[in-house]
Amino acid sequence: MKPRETDLKWHVLYTRPKFEKKICEEIGYLRFENYLPVRTVVRRWSDRMKKIEEPLFAGYIFVKKGSRQGADLLQIPGVIRFVSTGGRPDVIADNEIDKIRLIESEGRDVQKEDYFSVGDPVMIKQGVFAGITGVLVRNVNQQPRFMIRLPLLKQAISVEVSAEDLMSIN
């Protein structure tokens, strides 16, 4: 029994790197709606510069399916698994997909950003504080505040750092 259009929900497939476009082609053969957001970047080779499209979210493809569908998607070479919580594939709201499509369709320079939340363990990857680990305390006005705890003294210190200097250590 084929699911009704209203029963179909967006899910996320986690894939091997650099397999996204081929997997989308295979998903199309299985007649599932799918979406791979891309961005145009300029790559430099030794003899030329070239504009290429690369996935905005490397290793991830959005696919619309019913709750009882999807086993055949996992058989496609390069597909690793559905992104899930508690063993159930996570659902992405239609309006989230619509937002990504709208931003992508504008043709502007879209940049992928690191996603940090307050409380995330992070490490400073460059600059005078390179290699120091700590916790993101707050992210106010685009300027993250980085905290180092000193449990022995039951004290902590914090400093503002550039978001580009941080990397997640989860």
PDB file of C-alpha atoms in Angstrom:
ATOM      1  CA  MET A   1       0.000   0.000   0.000  1.00  0.00           C
ATOM      2  CA  LYS A   2       1.468   3.316  -1.065  1.00  0.00           C
ATOM      3  CA  PRO A   3       1.469   6.030   1.660  1.00  0.00           C
ATOM      4  CA  ARG A   4      -0.565   9.183   1.106  1.00  0.00           C
ATOM      5  CA  GLU A   5       1.363  12.385   0.401  1.00  0.00           C
ATOM      6  CA  THR A   6       0.447  13.691   3.882  1.00  0.00           C
ATOM      7  CA  ASP A   7       2.014  10.611   5.506  1.00  0.00           C
ATOM      8  CA  LEU A   8       5.403  11.306   3.921  1.00  0.00           C
ATOM      9  CA  LYS A   9       7.958  13.045   6.144  1.00  0.00           C
ATOM     10  CA  TRP A  10      11.496  14.317   5.572  1.00  0.00           C
ATOM     11  CA  HIS A  11      14.287  12.230   7.090  1.00  0.00           C
ATOM     12  CA  VAL A  12      18.062  12.446   6.883  1.00  0.00           C
ATOM     13  CA  LEU A  13      20.369   9.791   5.462  1.00  0.00           C
ATOM     14  CA  TYR A  14      23.967   9.717   6.660  1.00  0.00           C
ATOM     15  CA  THR A  15      26.294   8.727   3.819  1.00  0.00           C
ATOM     16  CA  ARG A  16      29.906   8.059   3.048  1.00  0.00           C
ATOM     17  CA  PRO A  17      31.745  11.257   2.120  1.00  0.00           C
ATOM     18  CA  LYS A  18      31.720  12.167  -1.585  1.00  0.00           C
ATOM     19  CA  PHE A  19      28.880   9.686  -2.323  1.00  0.00           C
ATOM     20  CA  GLU A  20      26.010  12.150  -1.940  1.00  0.00           C
ATOM     21  CA  LYS A  21      25.303  12.884  -5.632  1.00  0.00           C
ATOM     22  CA  LYS A  22      25.470   9.240  -6.700  1.00  0.00           C
ATOM     23  CA  ILE A  23      23.182   8.218  -3.823  1.00  0.00           C
ATOM     24  CA  CYS A  24      20.638  10.908  -4.808  1.00  0.00           C
ATOM     25  CA  GLU A  25      20.587   9.446  -8.294  1.00  0.00           C
ATOM     26  CA  GLU A  26      19.926   5.960  -6.870  1.00  0.00           C
ATOM     27  CA  ILE A  27      17.197   7.298  -4.565  1.00  0.00           C
ATOM     28  CA  GLY A  28      15.527   8.836  -7.617  1.00  0.00           C
ATOM     29  CA  TYR A  29      15.475   5.430  -9.321  1.00  0.00           C
ATOM     30  CA  LEU A  30      13.571   4.123  -6.272  1.00  0.00           C
ATOM     31  CA  ARG A  31      11.076   6.992  -6.751  1.00  0.00           C
ATOM     32  CA  PHE A  32      11.684   8.725  -3.416  1.00  0.00           C
ATOM     33  CA  GLU A  33      11.750  12.502  -3.275  1.00  0.00           C
ATOM     34  CA  ASN A  34      15.174  13.632  -2.098  1.00  0.00           C
ATOM     35  CA  TYR A  35      17.066  16.840  -1.623  1.00  0.00           C
ATOM     36  CA  LEU A  36      20.783  17.545  -1.572  1.00  0.00           C
ATOM     37  CA  PRO A  37      21.469  21.224  -0.839  1.00  0.00           C
ATOM     38  CA  VAL A  38      24.579  22.394  -2.665  1.00  0.00           C
ATOM     39  CA  ARG A  39      26.725  25.493  -2.781  1.00  0.00           C
ATOM     40  CA  THR A  40      29.030  26.744  -5.494  1.00  0.00           C
ATOM     41  CA  VAL A  41      32.686  27.097  -4.550  1.00  0.00           C
ATOM     42  CA  VAL A  42      35.767  28.038  -6.509  1.00  0.00           C
ATOM     43  CA  ARG A  43      38.514  25.418  -6.458  1.00  0.00           C
ATOM     44  CA  ARG A  44      42.018  26.106  -7.590  1.00  0.00           C
ATOM     45  CA  TRP A  45      44.036  23.577  -9.499  1.00  0.00           C
ATOM     46  CA  SER A  46      47.629  24.121 -10.539  1.00  0.00           C
ATOM     47  CA  ASP A  47      46.595  25.281 -13.997  1.00  0.00           C
ATOM     48  CA  ARG A  48      43.136  26.828 -13.505  1.00  0.00           C
ATOM     49  CA  MET A  49      40.306  27.935 -11.261  1.00  0.00           C
ATOM     50  CA  LYS A  50      36.978  26.150 -11.520  1.00  0.00           C
ATOM     51  CA  LYS A  51      33.527  26.630 -10.000  1.00  0.00           C
ATOM     52  CA  ILE A  52      32.099  23.399  -8.632  1.00  0.00           C
ATOM     53  CA  GLU A  53      29.014  22.434  -6.669  1.00  0.00           C
ATOM     54  CA  GLU A  54      29.558  20.674  -3.373  1.00  0.00           C
ATOM     55  CA  PRO A  55      27.052  19.479  -0.771  1.00  0.00           C
ATOM     56  CA  LEU A  56      26.192  22.117   1.808  1.00  0.00           C
ATOM     57  CA  PHE A  57      25.982  19.388   4.464  1.00  0.00           C
ATOM     58  CA  ALA A  58      28.672  16.875   3.519  1.00  0.00           C
ATOM     59  CA  GLY A  59      27.580  13.304   4.218  1.00  0.00           C
ATOM     60  CA  TYR A  60      23.855  14.063   4.555  1.00  0.00           C
ATOM     61  CA  ILE A  61      20.892  13.740   2.180  1.00  0.00           C
ATOM     62  CA  PHE A  62      17.273  14.627   2.911  1.00  0.00           C
ATOM     63  CA  VAL A  63      14.726  12.037   1.772  1.00  0.00           C
ATOM     64  CA  LYS A  64      10.919  12.055   2.007  1.00  0.00           C
ATOM     65  CA  LYS A  65       9.411   8.727   3.001  1.00  0.00           C
ATOM     66  CA  GLY A  66       6.593   7.067   4.915  1.00  0.00           C
ATOM     67  CA  SER A  67       7.082   5.647   8.402  1.00  0.00           C
ATOM     68  CA  ARG A  68       7.166   2.054   7.121  1.00  0.00           C
ATOM     69  CA  GLN A  69       9.370   2.764   4.114  1.00  0.00           C
ATOM     70  CA  GLY A  70      13.101   3.100   3.792  1.00  0.00           C
ATOM     71  CA  ALA A  71      14.650  -0.354   4.143  1.00  0.00           C
ATOM     72  CA  ASP A  72      15.544  -0.323   0.450  1.00  0.00           C
ATOM     73  CA  LEU A  73      17.274   3.055   0.881  1.00  0.00           C
ATOM     74  CA  LEU A  74      19.679   1.469   3.350  1.00  0.00           C
ATOM     75  CA  GLN A  75      20.740  -1.037   0.663  1.00  0.00           C
ATOM     76  CA  ILE A  76      22.147   1.687  -1.610  1.00  0.00           C
ATOM     77  CA  PRO A  77      25.963   1.523  -1.659  1.00  0.00           C
ATOM     78  CA  GLY A  78      27.366   4.435   0.339  1.00  0.00           C
ATOM     79  CA  VAL A  79      24.341   4.872   2.613  1.00  0.00           C
ATOM     80  CA  ILE A  80      25.342   4.306   6.217  1.00  0.00           C
ATOM     81  CA  ARG A  81      22.138   4.864   8.198  1.00  0.00           C
ATOM     82  CA  PHE A  82      19.246   7.169   8.935  1.00  0.00           C
ATOM     83  CA  VAL A  83      19.998   9.928  11.416  1.00  0.00           C
ATOM     84  CA  SER A  84      17.963   8.769  14.398  1.00  0.00           C
ATOM     85  CA  THR A  85      17.221   9.152  18.068  1.00  0.00           C
ATOM     86  CA  GLY A  86      16.336   6.146  20.180  1.00  0.00           C
ATOM     87  CA  GLY A  87      16.390   3.847  17.159  1.00  0.00           C
ATOM     88  CA  ARG A  88      13.728   5.838  15.272  1.00  0.00           C
ATOM     89  CA  PRO A  89      14.681   7.959  12.250  1.00  0.00           C
ATOM     90  CA  ASP A  90      14.435  11.659  13.083  1.00  0.00           C
ATOM     91  CA  VAL A  91      11.866  13.736  11.188  1.00  0.00           C
ATOM     92  CA  ILE A  92      12.733  17.120   9.696  1.00  0.00           C
ATOM     93  CA  ALA A  93       9.847  19.589   9.450  1.00  0.00           C
ATOM     94  CA  ASP A  94       8.788  20.624   5.943  1.00  0.00           C
ATOM     95  CA  ASN A  95       9.343  24.284   6.824  1.00  0.00           C
ATOM     96  CA  GLU A  96      13.010  23.582   7.689  1.00  0.00           C
ATOM     97  CA  ILE A  97      13.537  22.077   4.227  1.00  0.00           C
ATOM     98  CA  ASP A  98      11.689  25.060   2.723  1.00  0.00           C
ATOM     99  CA  LYS A  99      14.049  27.476   4.537  1.00  0.00           C
ATOM    100  CA  ILE A 100      17.134  25.692   3.206  1.00  0.00           C
ATOM    101  CA  ARG A 101      15.685  25.644  -0.327  1.00  0.00           C
ATOM    102  CA  LEU A 102      14.861  29.354  -0.180  1.00  0.00           C
ATOM    103  CA  ILE A 103      18.361  30.284   0.985  1.00  0.00           C
ATOM    104  CA  GLU A 104      19.952  28.017  -1.639  1.00  0.00           C
ATOM    105  CA  SER A 105      17.732  29.377  -4.443  1.00  0.00           C
ATOM    106  CA  GLU A 106      18.865  32.963  -3.861  1.00  0.00           C
ATOM    107  CA  GLY A 107      22.270  32.091  -5.315  1.00  0.00           C
ATOM    108  CA  ARG A 108      24.159  34.006  -2.660  1.00  0.00           C
ATOM    109  CA  ASP A 109      27.408  32.946  -1.041  1.00  0.00           C
ATOM    110  CA  VAL A 110      26.163  30.393   1.494  1.00  0.00           C
ATOM    111  CA  GLN A 111      28.691  29.382   4.135  1.00  0.00           C
ATOM    112  CA  LYS A 112      28.448  26.436   6.481  1.00  0.00           C
ATOM    113  CA  GLU A 113      29.026  27.512  10.074  1.00  0.00           C
ATOM    114  CA  ASP A 114      30.165  25.607  13.134  1.00  0.00           C
ATOM    115  CA  TYR A 115      27.233  24.857  15.382  1.00  0.00           C
ATOM    116  CA  PHE A 116      27.968  25.578  19.014  1.00  0.00           C
ATOM    117  CA  SER A 117      25.582  25.607  21.938  1.00  0.00           C
ATOM    118  CA  VAL A 118      26.122  26.920  25.410  1.00  0.00           C
ATOM    119  CA  GLY A 119      27.694  24.136  27.464  1.00  0.00           C
ATOM    120  CA  ASP A 120      29.472  22.467  24.525  1.00  0.00           C
ATOM    121  CA  PRO A 121      33.028  21.311  25.199  1.00  0.00           C
ATOM    122  CA  VAL A 122      35.266  23.184  22.762  1.00  0.00           C
ATOM    123  CA  MET A 123      38.933  23.635  21.977  1.00  0.00           C
ATOM    124  CA  ILE A 124      40.659  26.731  20.657  1.00  0.00           C
ATOM    125  CA  LYS A 125      42.267  25.661  17.387  1.00  0.00           C
ATOM    126  CA  GLN A 126      44.397  28.693  16.530  1.00  0.00           C
ATOM    127  CA  GLY A 127      45.921  31.824  17.962  1.00  0.00           C
ATOM    128  CA  VAL A 128      47.712  32.367  21.266  1.00  0.00           C
ATOM    129  CA  PHE A 129      45.285  30.065  23.123  1.00  0.00           C
ATOM    130  CA  ALA A 130      45.569  27.177  20.617  1.00  0.00           C
ATOM    131  CA  GLY A 131      45.069  23.745  22.187  1.00  0.00           C
ATOM    132  CA  ILE A 132      43.259  24.958  25.299  1.00  0.00           C
ATOM    133  CA  THR A 133      39.993  23.124  25.984  1.00  0.00           C
ATOM    134  CA  GLY A 134      37.016  24.458  27.862  1.00  0.00           C
ATOM    135  CA  VAL A 135      33.277  25.069  27.655  1.00  0.00           C
ATOM    136  CA  LEU A 136      31.264  27.583  25.650  1.00  0.00           C
ATOM    137  CA  VAL A 137      29.585  29.741  28.274  1.00  0.00           C
ATOM    138  CA  ARG A 138      27.581  32.102  26.097  1.00  0.00           C
ATOM    139  CA  ASN A 139      27.408  33.341  22.583  1.00  0.00           C
ATOM    140  CA  VAL A 140      26.332  36.981  22.725  1.00  0.00           C
ATOM    141  CA  ASN A 141      26.402  39.297  19.709  1.00  0.00           C
ATOM    142  CA  GLN A 142      28.279  36.709  17.636  1.00  0.00           C
ATOM    143  CA  GLN A 143      31.189  36.746  20.103  1.00  0.00           C
ATOM    144  CA  PRO A 144      31.521  33.420  21.961  1.00  0.00           C
ATOM    145  CA  ARG A 145      32.654  33.448  25.562  1.00  0.00           C
ATOM    146  CA  PHE A 146      35.022  30.557  26.322  1.00  0.00           C
ATOM    147  CA  MET A 147      35.383  29.281  29.893  1.00  0.00           C
ATOM    148  CA  ILE A 148      38.066  27.208  31.564  1.00  0.00           C
ATOM    149  CA  ARG A 149      37.137  25.488  34.826  1.00  0.00           C
ATOM    150  CA  LEU A 150      39.718  25.015  37.545  1.00  0.00           C
ATOM    151  CA  PRO A 151      38.085  22.345  39.750  1.00  0.00           C
ATOM    152  CA  LEU A 152      40.936  22.236  42.255  1.00  0.00           C
ATOM    153  CA  LEU A 153      40.395  25.920  43.066  1.00  0.00           C
ATOM    154  CA  LYS A 154      36.642  25.753  42.495  1.00  0.00           C
ATOM    155  CA  GLN A 155      37.065  28.725  40.179  1.00  0.00           C
ATOM    156  CA  ALA A 156      36.648  29.461  36.494  1.00  0.00           C
ATOM    157  CA  ILE A 157      37.867  32.086  34.057  1.00  0.00           C
ATOM    158  CA  SER A 158      36.419  33.124  30.717  1.00  0.00           C
ATOM    159  CA  VAL A 159      37.538  35.075  27.690  1.00  0.00           C
ATOM    160  CA  GLU A 160      35.908  36.204  24.452  1.00  0.00           C
ATOM    161  CA  VAL A 161      37.215  34.387  21.387  1.00  0.00           C
ATOM    162  CA  SER A 162      36.382  34.390  17.706  1.00  0.00           C
ATOM    163  CA  ALA A 163      33.969  31.658  16.591  1.00  0.00           C
ATOM    164  CA  GLU A 164      36.446  30.732  13.820  1.00  0.00           C
ATOM    165  CA  ASP A 165      39.010  29.874  16.500  1.00  0.00           C
ATOM    166  CA  LEU A 166      36.754  27.263  18.176  1.00  0.00           C
ATOM    167  CA  MET A 167      36.122  23.639  17.319  1.00  0.00           C
ATOM    168  CA  SER A 168      33.794  21.167  18.970  1.00  0.00           C
ATOM    169  CA  ILE A 169      35.417  18.303  20.873  1.00  0.00           C
ATOM    170  CA  ASN A 170      32.311  16.119  21.271  1.00  0.00           C
TER     171      ASN A 170
END
